[in-house]
XYZ file of C-alpha atoms in Angstrom:
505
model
C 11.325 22.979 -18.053
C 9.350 24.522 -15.032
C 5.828 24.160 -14.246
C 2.933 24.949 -16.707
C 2.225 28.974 -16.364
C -1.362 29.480 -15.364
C -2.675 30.966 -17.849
C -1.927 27.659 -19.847
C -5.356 25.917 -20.674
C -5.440 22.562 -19.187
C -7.684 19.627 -21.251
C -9.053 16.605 -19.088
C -10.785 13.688 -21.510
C -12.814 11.909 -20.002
C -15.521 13.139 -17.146
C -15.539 10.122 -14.494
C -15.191 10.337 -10.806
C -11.262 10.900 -12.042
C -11.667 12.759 -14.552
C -13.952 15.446 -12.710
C -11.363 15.359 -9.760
C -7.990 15.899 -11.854
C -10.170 18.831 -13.622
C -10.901 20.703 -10.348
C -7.622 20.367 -9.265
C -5.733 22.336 -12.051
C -8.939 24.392 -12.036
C -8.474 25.436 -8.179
C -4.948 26.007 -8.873
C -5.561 28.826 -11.629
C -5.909 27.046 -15.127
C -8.150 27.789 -17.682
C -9.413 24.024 -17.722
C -11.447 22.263 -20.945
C -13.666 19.238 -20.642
C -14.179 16.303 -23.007
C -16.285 13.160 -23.452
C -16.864 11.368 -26.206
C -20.858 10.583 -24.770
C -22.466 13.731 -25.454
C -23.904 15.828 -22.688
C -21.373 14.447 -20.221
C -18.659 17.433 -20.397
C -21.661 19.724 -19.254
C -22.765 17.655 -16.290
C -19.337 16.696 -15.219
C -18.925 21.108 -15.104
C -22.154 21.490 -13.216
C -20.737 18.789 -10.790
C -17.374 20.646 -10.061
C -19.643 24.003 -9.929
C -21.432 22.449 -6.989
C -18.061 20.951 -5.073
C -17.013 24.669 -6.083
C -19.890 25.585 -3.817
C -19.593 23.638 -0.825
C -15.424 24.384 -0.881
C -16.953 27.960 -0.349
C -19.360 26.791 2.459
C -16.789 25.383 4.428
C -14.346 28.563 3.901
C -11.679 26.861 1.714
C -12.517 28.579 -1.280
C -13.388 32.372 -1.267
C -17.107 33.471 -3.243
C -14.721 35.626 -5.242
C -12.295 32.489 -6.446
C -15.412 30.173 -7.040
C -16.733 32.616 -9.388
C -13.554 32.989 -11.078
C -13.106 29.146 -11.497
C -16.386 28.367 -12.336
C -15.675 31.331 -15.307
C -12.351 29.483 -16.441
C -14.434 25.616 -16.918
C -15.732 25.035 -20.188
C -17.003 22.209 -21.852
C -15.862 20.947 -25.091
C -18.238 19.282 -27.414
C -15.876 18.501 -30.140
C -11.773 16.980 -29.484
C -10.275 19.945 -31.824
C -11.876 22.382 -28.610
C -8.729 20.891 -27.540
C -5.997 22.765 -30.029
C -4.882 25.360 -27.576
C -3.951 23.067 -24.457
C -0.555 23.258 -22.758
C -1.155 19.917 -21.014
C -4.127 17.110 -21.857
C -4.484 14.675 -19.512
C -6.951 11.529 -19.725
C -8.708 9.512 -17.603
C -10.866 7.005 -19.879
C -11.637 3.732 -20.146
C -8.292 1.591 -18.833
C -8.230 -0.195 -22.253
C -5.011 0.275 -24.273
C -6.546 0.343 -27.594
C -9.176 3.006 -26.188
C -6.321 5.375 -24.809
C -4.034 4.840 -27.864
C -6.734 5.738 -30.430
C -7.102 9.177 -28.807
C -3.374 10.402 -28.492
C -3.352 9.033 -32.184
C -6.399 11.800 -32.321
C -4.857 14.535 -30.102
C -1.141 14.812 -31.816
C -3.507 16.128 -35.031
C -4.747 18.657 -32.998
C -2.268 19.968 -30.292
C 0.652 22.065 -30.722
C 3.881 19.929 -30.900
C 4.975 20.954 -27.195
C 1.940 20.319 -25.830
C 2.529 18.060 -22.663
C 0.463 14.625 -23.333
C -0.726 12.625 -19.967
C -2.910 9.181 -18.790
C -3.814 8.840 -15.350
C -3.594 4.752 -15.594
C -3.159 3.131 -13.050
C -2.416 -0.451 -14.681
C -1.404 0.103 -18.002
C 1.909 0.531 -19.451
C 2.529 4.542 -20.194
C 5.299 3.173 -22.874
C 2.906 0.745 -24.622
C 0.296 3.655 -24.743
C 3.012 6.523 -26.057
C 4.384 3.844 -28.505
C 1.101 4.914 -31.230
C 2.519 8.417 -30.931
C 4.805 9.924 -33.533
C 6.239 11.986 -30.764
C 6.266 9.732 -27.602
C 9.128 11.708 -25.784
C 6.336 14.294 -25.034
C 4.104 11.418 -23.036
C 3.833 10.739 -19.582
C 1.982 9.107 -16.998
C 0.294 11.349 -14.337
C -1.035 9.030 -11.875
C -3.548 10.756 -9.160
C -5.003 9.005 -6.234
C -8.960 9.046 -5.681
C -10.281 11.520 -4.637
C -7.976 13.582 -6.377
C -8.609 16.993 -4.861
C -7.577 15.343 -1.220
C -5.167 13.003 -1.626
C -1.798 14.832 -2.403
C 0.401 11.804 -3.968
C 0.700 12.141 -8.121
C 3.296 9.411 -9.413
C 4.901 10.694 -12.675
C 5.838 8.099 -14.707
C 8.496 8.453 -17.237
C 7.864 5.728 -20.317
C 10.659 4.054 -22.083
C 10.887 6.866 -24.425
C 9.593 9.969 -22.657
C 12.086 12.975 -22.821
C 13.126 14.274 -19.220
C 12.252 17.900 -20.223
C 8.310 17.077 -20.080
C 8.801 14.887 -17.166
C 10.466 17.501 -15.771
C 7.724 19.796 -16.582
C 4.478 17.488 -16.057
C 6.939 17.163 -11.991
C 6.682 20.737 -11.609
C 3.103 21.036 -12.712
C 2.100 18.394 -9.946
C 4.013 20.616 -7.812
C 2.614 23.803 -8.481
C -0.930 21.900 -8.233
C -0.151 21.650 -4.521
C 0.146 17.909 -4.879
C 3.848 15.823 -3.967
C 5.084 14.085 -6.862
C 6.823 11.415 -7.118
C 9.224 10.065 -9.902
C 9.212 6.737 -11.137
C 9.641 5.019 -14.079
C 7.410 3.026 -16.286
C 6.797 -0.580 -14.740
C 3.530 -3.005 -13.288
C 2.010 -0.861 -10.988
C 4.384 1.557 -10.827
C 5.242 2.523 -7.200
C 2.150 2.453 -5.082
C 0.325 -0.544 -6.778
C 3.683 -2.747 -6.707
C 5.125 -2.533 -3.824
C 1.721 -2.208 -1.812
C 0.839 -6.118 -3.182
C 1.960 -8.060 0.524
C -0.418 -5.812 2.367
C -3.478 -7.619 0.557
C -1.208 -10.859 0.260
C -0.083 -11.803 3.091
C -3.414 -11.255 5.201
C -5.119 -12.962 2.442
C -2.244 -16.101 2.443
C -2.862 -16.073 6.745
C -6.932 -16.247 5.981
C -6.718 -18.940 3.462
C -4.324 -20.965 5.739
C -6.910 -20.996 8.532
C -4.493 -18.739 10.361
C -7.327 -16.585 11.621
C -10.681 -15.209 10.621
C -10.368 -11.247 8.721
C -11.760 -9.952 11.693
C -8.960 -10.824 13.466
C -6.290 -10.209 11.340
C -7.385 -6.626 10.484
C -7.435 -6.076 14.146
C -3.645 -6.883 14.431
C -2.684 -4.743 11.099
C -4.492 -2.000 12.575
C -3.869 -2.357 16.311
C -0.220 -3.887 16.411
C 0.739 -3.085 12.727
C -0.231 0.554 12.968
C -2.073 0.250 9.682
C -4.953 2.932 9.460
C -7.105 0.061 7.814
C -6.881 -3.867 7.711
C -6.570 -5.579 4.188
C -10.076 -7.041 3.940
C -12.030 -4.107 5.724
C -9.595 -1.902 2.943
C -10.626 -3.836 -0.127
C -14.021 -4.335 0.527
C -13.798 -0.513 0.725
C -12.050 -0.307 -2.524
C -14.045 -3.280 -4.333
C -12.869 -6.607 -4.397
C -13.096 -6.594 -7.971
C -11.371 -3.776 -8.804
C -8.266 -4.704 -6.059
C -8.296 -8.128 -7.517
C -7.946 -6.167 -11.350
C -4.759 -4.417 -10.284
C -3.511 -7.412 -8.391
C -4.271 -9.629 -11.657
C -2.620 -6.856 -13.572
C 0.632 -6.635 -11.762
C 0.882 -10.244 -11.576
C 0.551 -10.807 -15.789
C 2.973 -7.820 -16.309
C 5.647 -9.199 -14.443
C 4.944 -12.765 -15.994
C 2.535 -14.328 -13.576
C 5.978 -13.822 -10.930
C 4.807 -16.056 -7.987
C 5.388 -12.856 -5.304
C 2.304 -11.111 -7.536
C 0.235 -14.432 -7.498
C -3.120 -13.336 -7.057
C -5.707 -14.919 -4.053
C -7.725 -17.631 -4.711
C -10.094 -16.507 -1.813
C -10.262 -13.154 -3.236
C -11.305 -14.712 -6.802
C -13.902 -16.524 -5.247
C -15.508 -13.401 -3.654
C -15.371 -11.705 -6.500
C -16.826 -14.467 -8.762
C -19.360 -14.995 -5.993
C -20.518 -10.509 -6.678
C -19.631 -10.000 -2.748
C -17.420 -6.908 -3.954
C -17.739 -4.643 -0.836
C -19.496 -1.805 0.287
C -20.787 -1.324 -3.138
C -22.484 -4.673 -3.278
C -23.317 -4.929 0.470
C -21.181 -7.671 1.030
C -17.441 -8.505 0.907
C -15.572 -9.958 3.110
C -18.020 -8.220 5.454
C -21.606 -7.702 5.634
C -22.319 -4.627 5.064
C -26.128 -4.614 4.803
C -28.250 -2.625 6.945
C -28.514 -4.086 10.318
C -25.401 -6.008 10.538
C -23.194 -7.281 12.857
C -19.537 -6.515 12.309
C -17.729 -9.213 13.304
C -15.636 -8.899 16.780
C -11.664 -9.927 16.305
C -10.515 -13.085 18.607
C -9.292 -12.176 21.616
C -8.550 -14.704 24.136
C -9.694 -14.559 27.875
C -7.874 -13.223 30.619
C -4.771 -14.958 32.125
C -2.694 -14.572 35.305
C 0.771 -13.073 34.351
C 3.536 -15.212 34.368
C 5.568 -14.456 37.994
C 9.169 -13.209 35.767
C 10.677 -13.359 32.307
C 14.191 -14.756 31.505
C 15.065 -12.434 28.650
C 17.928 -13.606 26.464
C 19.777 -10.714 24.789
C 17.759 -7.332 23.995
C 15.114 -8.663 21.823
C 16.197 -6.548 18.861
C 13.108 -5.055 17.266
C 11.032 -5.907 20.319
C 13.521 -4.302 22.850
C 10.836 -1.889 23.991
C 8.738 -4.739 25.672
C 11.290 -5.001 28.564
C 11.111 -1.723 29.463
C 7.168 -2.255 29.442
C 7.203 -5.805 31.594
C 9.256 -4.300 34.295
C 6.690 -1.446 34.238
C 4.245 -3.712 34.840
C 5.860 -4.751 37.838
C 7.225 -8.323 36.376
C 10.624 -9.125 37.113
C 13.076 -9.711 34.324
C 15.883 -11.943 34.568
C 18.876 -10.665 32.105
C 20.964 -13.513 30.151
C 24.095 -12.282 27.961
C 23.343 -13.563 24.676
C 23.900 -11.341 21.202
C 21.048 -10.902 19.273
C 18.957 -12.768 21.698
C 14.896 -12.377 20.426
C 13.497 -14.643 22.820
C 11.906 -14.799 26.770
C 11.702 -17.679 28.526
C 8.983 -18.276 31.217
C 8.428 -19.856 34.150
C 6.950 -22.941 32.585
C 10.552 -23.214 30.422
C 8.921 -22.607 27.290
C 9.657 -19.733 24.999
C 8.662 -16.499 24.148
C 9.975 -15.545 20.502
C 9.470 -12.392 17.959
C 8.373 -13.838 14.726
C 11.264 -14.755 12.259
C 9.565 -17.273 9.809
C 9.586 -20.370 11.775
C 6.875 -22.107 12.998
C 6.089 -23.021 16.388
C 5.852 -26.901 15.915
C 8.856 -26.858 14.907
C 10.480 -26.456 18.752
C 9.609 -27.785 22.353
C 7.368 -25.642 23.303
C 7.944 -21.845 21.415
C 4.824 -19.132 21.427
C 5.250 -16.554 18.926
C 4.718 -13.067 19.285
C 3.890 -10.508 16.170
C 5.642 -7.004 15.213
C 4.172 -4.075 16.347
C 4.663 -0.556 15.237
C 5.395 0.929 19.037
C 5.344 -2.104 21.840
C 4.219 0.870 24.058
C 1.348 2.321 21.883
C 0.262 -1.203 20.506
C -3.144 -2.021 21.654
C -2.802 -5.633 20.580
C -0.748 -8.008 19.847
C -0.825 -11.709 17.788
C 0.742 -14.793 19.359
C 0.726 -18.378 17.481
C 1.168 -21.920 18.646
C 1.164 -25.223 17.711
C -0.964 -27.979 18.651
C 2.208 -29.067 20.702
C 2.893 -25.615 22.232
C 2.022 -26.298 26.715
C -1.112 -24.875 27.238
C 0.832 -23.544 30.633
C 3.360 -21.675 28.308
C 0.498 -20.305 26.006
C -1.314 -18.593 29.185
C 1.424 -17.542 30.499
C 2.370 -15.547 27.087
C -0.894 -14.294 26.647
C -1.316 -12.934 30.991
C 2.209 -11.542 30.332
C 0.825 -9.099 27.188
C -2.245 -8.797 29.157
C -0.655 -7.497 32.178
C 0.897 -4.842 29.432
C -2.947 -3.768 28.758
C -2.682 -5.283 25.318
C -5.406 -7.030 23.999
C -4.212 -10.725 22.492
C -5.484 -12.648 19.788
C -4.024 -16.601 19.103
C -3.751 -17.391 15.822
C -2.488 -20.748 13.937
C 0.779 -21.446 13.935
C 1.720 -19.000 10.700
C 5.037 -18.860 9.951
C 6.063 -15.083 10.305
C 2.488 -14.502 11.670
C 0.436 -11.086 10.060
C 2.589 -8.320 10.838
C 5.953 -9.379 10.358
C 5.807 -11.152 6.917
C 3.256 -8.191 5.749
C 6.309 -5.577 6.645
C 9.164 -7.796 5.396
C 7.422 -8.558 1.928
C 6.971 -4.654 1.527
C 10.595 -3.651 2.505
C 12.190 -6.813 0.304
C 9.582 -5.198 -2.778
C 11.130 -1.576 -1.891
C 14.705 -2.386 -2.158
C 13.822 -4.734 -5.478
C 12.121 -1.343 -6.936
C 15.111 0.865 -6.172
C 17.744 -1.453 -6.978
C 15.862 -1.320 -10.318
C 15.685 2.441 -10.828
C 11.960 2.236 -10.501
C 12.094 5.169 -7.874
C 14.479 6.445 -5.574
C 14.260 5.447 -1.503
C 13.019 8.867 -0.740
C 9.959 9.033 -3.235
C 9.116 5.219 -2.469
C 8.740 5.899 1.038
C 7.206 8.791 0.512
C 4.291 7.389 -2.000
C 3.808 4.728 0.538
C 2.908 6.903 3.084
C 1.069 9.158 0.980
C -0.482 6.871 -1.546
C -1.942 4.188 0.684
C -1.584 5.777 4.373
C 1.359 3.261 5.765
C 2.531 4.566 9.424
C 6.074 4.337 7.535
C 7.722 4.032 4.914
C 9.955 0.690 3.437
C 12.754 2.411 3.945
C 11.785 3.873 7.593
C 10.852 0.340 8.636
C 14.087 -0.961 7.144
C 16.097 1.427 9.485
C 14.366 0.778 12.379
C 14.125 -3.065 12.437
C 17.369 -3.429 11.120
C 18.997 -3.917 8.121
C 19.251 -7.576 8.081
C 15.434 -8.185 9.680
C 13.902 -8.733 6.408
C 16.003 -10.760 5.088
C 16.620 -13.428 7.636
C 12.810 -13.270 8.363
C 11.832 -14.408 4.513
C 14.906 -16.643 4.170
C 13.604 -18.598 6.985
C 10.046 -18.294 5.190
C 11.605 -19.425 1.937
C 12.690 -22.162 3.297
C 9.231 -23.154 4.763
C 7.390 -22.356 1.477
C 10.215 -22.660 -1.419
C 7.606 -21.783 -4.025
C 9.689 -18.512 -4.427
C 7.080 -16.350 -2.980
C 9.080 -15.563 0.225
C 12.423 -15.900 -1.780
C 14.485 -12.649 -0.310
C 15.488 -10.284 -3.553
C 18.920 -10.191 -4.701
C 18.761 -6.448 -3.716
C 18.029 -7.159 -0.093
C 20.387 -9.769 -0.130
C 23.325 -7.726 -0.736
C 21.951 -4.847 1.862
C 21.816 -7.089 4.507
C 25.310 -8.470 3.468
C 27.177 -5.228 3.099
C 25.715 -4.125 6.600
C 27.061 -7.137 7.579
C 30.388 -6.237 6.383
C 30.626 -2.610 7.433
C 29.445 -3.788 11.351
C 32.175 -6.166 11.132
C 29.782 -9.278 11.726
C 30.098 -12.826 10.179
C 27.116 -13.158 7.554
C-alpha cells in the first residue's frame, strides 16, 4: 500500500497539545482533517488554535495567505464520533489509559469503513494490548509523534503483534508523505526512542546519587565533553520530572521491573517532593524568578605537567596526542597494543575510563569520553582518596594547557560519559538483535527523536567494536546487580570482531 491520497479525510480524537499538533500536520500536508473530543466545545477551540498557528506560519513566510485559507477551509470540527465514518486514517491522542483508548476503537470499527487505517500516538502503552479489543486488529498501528509535532520530524510506526504489513506499510508512507522520517519498529516498552534512551537519565542520575558530582556538573560534561545538546537533569526538568519518571516507571514494569530499567530513587523523591521542573519552578533546578543557576565544578588552574609517556595510541582517545604535542608538551612514545593510558612525570597514570575505579591502582586519574578531544570544551577526571595530589594536578594542568575546562569528580567507575554511551550502544544492539528496529532506523530515531550527536550504531563504529563491552564487563563486575551486565547481543559483536581481526578474545 502507498501513502494515504490527499484527498483522504484524516480524523484526530482527542484535541491536546498532541492532538492539535498531529492535526495540523496532515492538515499542512493537504488532508481534509476532522476533529473530535469527547468534552464538548473542545474540537472548536482546538480549530481556532491551529487557525491562529495557521496565521503566524503565514507571518513568518512558511505558509502562503493562499494555503492558510485553504487549510483553515479543509478543518472541521466534529461534535459527534459517527462525523468520523468517512476517514481514511483516525489517529488518537487521548488519555494514556488502556481501557480509555480500547473503548474507542471498540467505538470507531462501528463507524469506519473496514480499510480504514486505525492509529494511537502512545507513547507507553502496548499498541498490541490496545488492537487486541478490535475485531480487525491487523488494520492497527501505532503512530508515535514527538512534541511538538509540526517540528520535530521523527514518527515511530509501530507494528503490534497482529498488525498486517499492508497498513504498516501504508500508515510508513503516510508519515512520509507528511514530510516527517519514519521509523519502523515493532511493538515493545518504549518502543525505540523511550527504550534505548533510558542510560541517558540513568546513568547521570546513578553518578548524582553516588555523590559522584553535583547535576550542575555532570550536565556540563554531557553537554561539553559528551556532545549532548542538553544534560539529563537540565533535560527532565524541561520535560517534567513526573512525566520522565512515568515513562521510566513504564518501561521498567513492561520489561518485568529488569534491573537495567530500574527507575531513580532521587528522581522519585523529586517528584514526590512536586519539584517537577520548569512547570513547577523547581526541579532539579530553581527555576523561579531571580535565580541563580548553579555553576558546574571546575577546578583551579594547574601548571602542565613538563611531558607525557604515552603507552600505545590511546584507542578512542588517540586524538589527545595530536592535541598535547600541539600544546607544545612533549610526548614520549612506548610500543604497547591497545595501550589507553599516559603516564606523567610524577609516575602516576593517566587512563580513559573503562569501568574501573581509581582506588583500585597506585595512583591512576581517570579521564572521561568526549565526542571530539579537539572540539571538547571540557573534560571529567576522577580520583580516589589515594590518587597523589601531584598526579591529580598534573592531569588536570595537562587538559588545561589543551584549553579544556576540568571538572573532578568521585571516583565513578566508568565516570558520566563513558558508561552513559556504553549503556546506550549495549541497549541498541539488544533492540536489533531482537527485531525491535533495524541499525539504520535506531540510529536514526536517536538522533532525531532525542537530539544525540550520534547514533548507537555511529558511536559503536567509532569507539570500536569491542569498547562497550569490555567497558560494562569491567562495570559488571564492580556492581554485579546485572545493571551493567553486557547483552548477549553485544557479547557476540564484540566476539565475532574479535574473530574476523584475528585477535584472542
Amino acid at each position: 500500500m502507498t501513502a494515504l491520497d490527499l484527498s483522504s479525510p484524516v480524523a484526530v480524537v482527542g484535541t491536546g497539545t498532541m492532538g492539535q499538533g498531529i492535526a495540523q500536520v496532515a492538515l499542512v500536508a493537504g488532508h481534509p482533517v476532522r476533529l473530535y473530543d469527547t468534552i464538548p466545545g473542545r474540537a472548536r477551540e482546538a480549530a481556532d488554535t491551529i487557525g491562529a498557528r495557521l496565521d503566524r506560519l503565514v507571518e513568518k513566510d512558511r505558509l502562503t495567505g493562499a494555503d492558510r485559507d485553504a487549510a483553515r477551509a479543509r478543518l472541521l470540527p466534529a461534535e459527534d464520533l459517527s462525523e468520523l465514518a468517512d476517514c481514511a486514517l483516525v489517529v488518537e491522542a487521548v488519555l494514556e489509559r488502556l481501557d480509555v483508548k480500547q473503548d474507542l476503537f471498540r467505538g470507531l470499527e462501528d463507524i469506519v469503513a473496514s480499510d480504514c487505517l486505525l492509529a494511537t500516538n502512545t507513547s507507553s502503552l502496548s499498541v498490541t494490548a490496545i488492537g487486541g479489543a478490535l475485531r480487525s486488529p491487523g488494520r492497527f498501528v501505532g503512530l508515535h509523534f514527538f512534541n511538538p509535532a509540526p517540528l520535530l520530524p521523527l514518527v515511530e510506526v509501530v507494528s503490534g503483534f497482529a498488525t498486517d504489513v499492508t497498513y504498516a506499510t501504508r500508515a510508513y508512507e503516510t508519515a512520509r508523505a507528511w514530510g516527517k522520517t519514519p521509523v519502523a519498529c515493532a511493538d515493545t516498552p518504549g518502543f525505540i526512542v523511550n527504550r534505548i534512551a533510558r542510560p541517558f537519565y540513568a546513568e547521570a542520575f546513578a553518578v548524582y546519587e553516588a555523590q559522584g558530582a553535583d547535576p550542575a556538573t555532570i550536565d556540563a560534561v554531557l553537554r561539553e565533553s559528551g556532545g549532548f545538546r542538553m544534560g539529563a537533569f537540565e533535560l527532565t526538568d524541561l520535560i517534567g520530572q513526573d512525566v520522565n519518571e512515568s515513562v521510566t516507571r513504564s518501561v521498567w514494569q513492561s520489561f518485568f521491573q529488569d534491573v537495567r530499567f530500574t527507575p531513580s530513587l532521587a528522581q522519585r523523591r523529586l517528584v514526590e517532593s512536586g519539584r517537577l521542573g520548569r512547570k513547577t519552578g523547581h526541579g532539579w533546578y530553581d527555576h523561579r524568578d531571580g535565580a541563580e543557576r548553579p555553576e558546574p565544578d571546575t577546578a583551579e588552574q594547574r601548571q602542565p605537567p613538563a611531558y607525557v609517556v604515552a603507552e600505545g595510541d590511546l584507542g578512542p582517545a588517540g586524538d589527545l596526542l595530536a592535541l598535547i604535542r600541539e600544546a607544545g608538551i612533549p610526548v614520549r612514545d612506548e610500543d604497547e597494543d591497545n595501550g589507553t593510558r599516559m603516564v606523567l612525570p610524577s609516575g602516576g597514570q593517566l587512563a580513559l575510563a573503562d569501568g574501573q575505579t581509581s582506588v583500585e591502582f597506585r595512583d591512576v586519574v581517570y579521564f572521561d569520553l568526549a565526542l571530539d578531544y579537539r572540539k571538547a570544551t571540557r573534560i571529567a577526571l576522577s580520583a580516589s582518596q589515594d590518587t597523589s595530589p601531584q598526579t591529580l594536578a598534573e592531569a588536570v594542568g595537562l587538559f588545561q594547557a589543551l584549553g579544556k575546562k576540568v571538572s573532578v569528580i568521585g571516583d565513578v567507575p566508568g565516570m558520566i560519559v563513558a558508561r552513559t554511551v556504553a549503556r546506550i550502544i549495549d541497549l541498541a544492539h539488544d533492540a536489533v538483535a531482537k527485531g525491535v528496529a533495524t541499525e539504520e532506523d535506531v540510529d536514526t530515531a536517536m538522533r532525531l527523536g532525542v537530539n544525540y550527536p550520534l547514533g548507537p550504531f555511529e558511536w559503536s563504529r567509532r569507539l570500536g567494536r569491542s569498547w562497550a563491552y569490555a567497558l560494562l564487563d569491567d562495570l559488571h563486575l564492580r556492581d554485579p546487580s546485572g545493571r551493567y551486565a553486557p547483552s548477549l547481543a553485544l557479547y557476540r559483536h564484540a566476539h565475532a570482531s574479535d574473530k574476523r581481526e584475528g585477535t584472542a578474545s
